[in-house]
Amino acid sequence: MSPSRTLSATEVRSERLLLRRAHAADREAIVELMTDPEVQAHLGGPRPRGDVEKQFDTVMATGAPRPGNFVIADGATDRLLGTLMLGRRARDLPGHVTEDGEELELGYVLRRGAWGAGYAFEAATAALRAAAGELPDQPVVLVTQTANERSLALAARLGFRPVGTFEEWGAEQTLCAADLSAFRLQHAEWRRTPR
Ligand SMILES: CC(C)(COP(=O)(O)OP(=O)(O)OC[C@H]1O[C@@H](n2cnc3c(N)ncnc32)[C@H](O)[C@@H]1OP(=O)(O)O)[C@@H](O)C(=O)NCCC(=O)NCCS
């Protein structure tokens, strides 16, 4: 993926969080994230520990930049709370809002212990604001299982609207969309609002 096709920043800060690249010390937290049955309930189920460790070690060894892939870390302690992806939705997958496909696509996963604190909302808002400051206006999509109530609630809070449903991975998925520029405007409003 060309860096200009997603957020090129490698770090984004918000009030409580730091979005950053993964590093070796994140290994155990990433393993927990990918093997936790509750976290992975709507993402195809928990992965085998050995597979996750192998994949993590391979990614760390190659050291290749992965634009749009972030660890969501606690801004004060640097502890990993989850991950956030702002990539492109492959044309050959179902679920698009443009003819050409390859829309910007948002994804997020938090460790179970980090749910219910507004971290995913804060991280997604920060990433989308940064992207809106860097990229031309365009649609952003988000795909989540219709049964994933927490994810749908978060999508709505972020300002995404449901635009359709389709079947993928043996489950009904809801396709949600928003305009990237909405986050730029929100940014301007946010700066004007006394805090
Ligand atoms: C989807 C997921 C990221 C949502 O996490 P979340 O913590 O519910 O989402 P938010 O960051 O928006 O936090 C909202 C909650 O924090 C609470 N909250 C506490 N402090 C807050 C603050 N300062 N600001 C905002 N919300 C706050 C809200 O009241 C809300 O709680 P509630 O759901 O009990 O009403 C999480 O459930 C998850 O990782 N699921 C597994 C992975 C997954 O399915 N991902 C979707 C793939 S696209």
Coordinates of C-alpha atoms in Angstrom, one line a residue, residues 29-194:
A29 CA -0.4 -8.2 25.0
I30 CA -0.9 -8.9 21.2
V31 CA -1.1 -12.7 22.0
E32 CA -3.7 -12.0 24.7
L33 CA -5.7 -9.8 22.2
M34 CA -5.7 -12.4 19.5
T35 CA -6.4 -15.5 21.6
D36 CA -9.1 -14.0 23.9
P37 CA -12.4 -15.7 23.0
E38 CA -14.5 -12.7 24.1
V39 CA -12.4 -10.2 22.1
Q40 CA -12.4 -12.4 19.0
A41 CA -16.1 -13.5 19.3
H42 CA -17.2 -11.5 16.2
L43 CA -13.8 -11.7 14.4
G44 CA -13.7 -15.3 13.5
G45 CA -12.9 -16.7 16.9
P46 CA -9.6 -16.9 18.9
R47 CA -6.4 -17.7 17.0
P48 CA -4.0 -20.4 18.2
R49 CA -1.3 -18.9 20.4
G50 CA 1.5 -20.4 18.3
D51 CA 0.2 -18.9 15.1
V52 CA 0.0 -15.4 16.7
E53 CA 3.5 -15.6 18.2
K54 CA 4.9 -16.7 14.8
Q55 CA 3.2 -14.0 12.9
F56 CA 4.2 -11.3 15.5
D57 CA 7.9 -12.5 15.4
T58 CA 7.8 -12.4 11.5
V59 CA 6.4 -8.9 11.4
M60 CA 9.0 -7.7 14.0
A61 CA 11.9 -9.4 12.1
T62 CA 11.1 -7.8 8.8
G63 CA 10.6 -4.4 10.4
A64 CA 8.7 -3.3 7.3
P65 CA 6.6 -0.2 7.9
R66 CA 2.9 -1.0 7.9
P67 CA 1.1 2.3 7.2
G68 CA -2.2 2.7 8.9
N69 CA -1.5 -0.1 11.5
F70 CA -1.3 1.3 15.0
V71 CA -1.0 0.0 18.5
I72 CA -3.3 1.9 20.9
A73 CA -1.1 2.6 23.9
D74 CA -1.8 4.3 27.2
G75 CA -0.2 7.8 26.7
A76 CA 1.3 7.8 30.2
T77 CA 2.5 4.2 30.7
D78 CA 2.9 3.1 27.0
R79 CA 0.9 -0.1 27.9
L80 CA -0.8 -1.7 24.9
L81 CA -4.6 -1.3 25.2
G82 CA -5.5 -2.5 21.7
T83 CA -4.9 -2.0 18.0
L84 CA -6.4 0.3 15.3
M85 CA -6.2 -0.1 11.5
L86 CA -6.9 2.6 8.9
G87 CA -6.3 0.8 5.7
R88 CA -8.0 0.2 2.3
R89 CA -10.9 -2.2 1.8
A90 CA -9.7 -4.7 -0.9
R91 CA -11.8 -4.5 -4.1
D92 CA -12.4 -8.2 -4.2
L93 CA -14.2 -8.2 -0.8
P94 CA -17.9 -7.5 -0.5
G95 CA -19.1 -4.2 1.1
H96 CA -18.3 -1.0 -0.8
V97 CA -19.7 2.4 -1.2
T98 CA -17.8 3.4 -4.4
E99 CA -17.6 1.8 -7.8
D100 CA -13.8 1.4 -7.6
G101 CA -13.7 0.0 -4.0
E102 CA -10.5 0.3 -2.0
E103 CA -12.2 2.9 0.3
L104 CA -10.4 3.9 3.5
E105 CA -11.5 1.3 6.1
L106 CA -11.4 1.7 9.9
G107 CA -11.0 -1.3 12.3
Y108 CA -10.4 -1.5 16.0
V109 CA -9.8 -4.1 18.7
L110 CA -9.3 -3.4 22.5
R111 CA -8.2 -5.8 25.2
R112 CA -11.1 -7.0 27.3
G113 CA -9.9 -5.0 30.3
A114 CA -9.9 -1.8 28.2
W115 CA -13.5 -1.9 27.2
G116 CA -16.0 0.6 28.6
A117 CA -13.5 3.6 29.1
G118 CA -14.0 5.4 25.8
Y119 CA -10.5 4.4 24.5
A120 CA -11.7 3.0 21.1
F121 CA -13.7 6.2 20.5
E122 CA -10.8 8.4 21.5
A123 CA -8.3 6.5 19.3
A124 CA -10.6 6.3 16.3
T125 CA -11.4 10.0 16.5
A126 CA -7.7 10.9 16.8
A127 CA -6.7 8.7 13.8
L128 CA -9.6 10.0 11.6
R129 CA -8.9 13.7 12.5
A130 CA -5.2 13.2 11.6
A131 CA -6.2 11.5 8.3
A132 CA -8.7 14.2 7.5
G133 CA -5.9 16.8 8.0
E134 CA -3.7 14.9 5.5
L135 CA -5.9 13.3 2.8
P136 CA -8.5 14.6 0.5
D137 CA -12.2 14.1 1.4
Q138 CA -13.4 10.6 0.6
P139 CA -15.7 7.9 2.1
V140 CA -14.4 5.9 5.1
V141 CA -16.1 2.5 5.6
L142 CA -16.3 0.2 8.6
V143 CA -17.6 -3.4 8.5
T144 CA -18.7 -5.1 11.6
Q145 CA -20.9 -8.2 12.4
T146 CA -24.5 -7.1 12.9
A147 CA -24.4 -9.1 16.1
N148 CA -21.5 -7.0 17.4
E149 CA -23.5 -4.4 19.4
R150 CA -20.5 -2.7 21.0
S151 CA -18.9 -2.1 17.7
L152 CA -22.1 -0.8 16.1
A153 CA -22.6 1.5 19.0
L154 CA -19.1 2.8 18.7
A155 CA -19.6 3.3 14.9
A156 CA -22.7 5.4 15.6
R157 CA -21.0 7.5 18.2
L158 CA -18.2 8.2 15.7
G159 CA -20.8 9.4 13.2
F160 CA -20.8 6.4 10.8
R161 CA -24.2 5.6 9.3
P162 CA -25.3 2.0 8.4
V163 CA -25.6 1.8 4.6
G164 CA -26.3 -1.9 4.1
T165 CA -25.7 -5.5 5.1
F166 CA -24.1 -8.5 3.4
E167 CA -22.9 -12.0 4.3
E168 CA -19.2 -12.7 4.9
W169 CA -17.4 -15.3 7.0
G170 CA -20.7 -17.1 7.6
A171 CA -22.3 -14.1 9.4
E172 CA -24.3 -11.0 8.5
Q173 CA -22.1 -7.9 8.3
T174 CA -23.2 -4.3 8.5
L175 CA -21.4 -1.8 6.3
C176 CA -21.2 1.7 7.8
A177 CA -19.8 4.8 6.1
A178 CA -18.8 8.4 6.9
D179 CA -17.1 11.2 5.0
L180 CA -13.5 11.8 6.1
S181 CA -14.1 15.6 6.0
A182 CA -16.6 15.3 8.8
F183 CA -13.7 14.6 11.1
R184 CA -11.9 17.7 9.8
L185 CA -14.9 19.8 10.7
Q186 CA -15.2 18.1 14.0
H187 CA -11.6 18.9 14.6
A188 CA -12.3 22.6 14.0
E189 CA -15.3 22.5 16.3
W190 CA -13.3 20.7 18.9
R191 CA -10.6 23.3 18.8
R192 CA -13.1 26.1 19.2
T193 CA -14.9 24.6 22.1
P194 CA -13.6 25.7 25.5

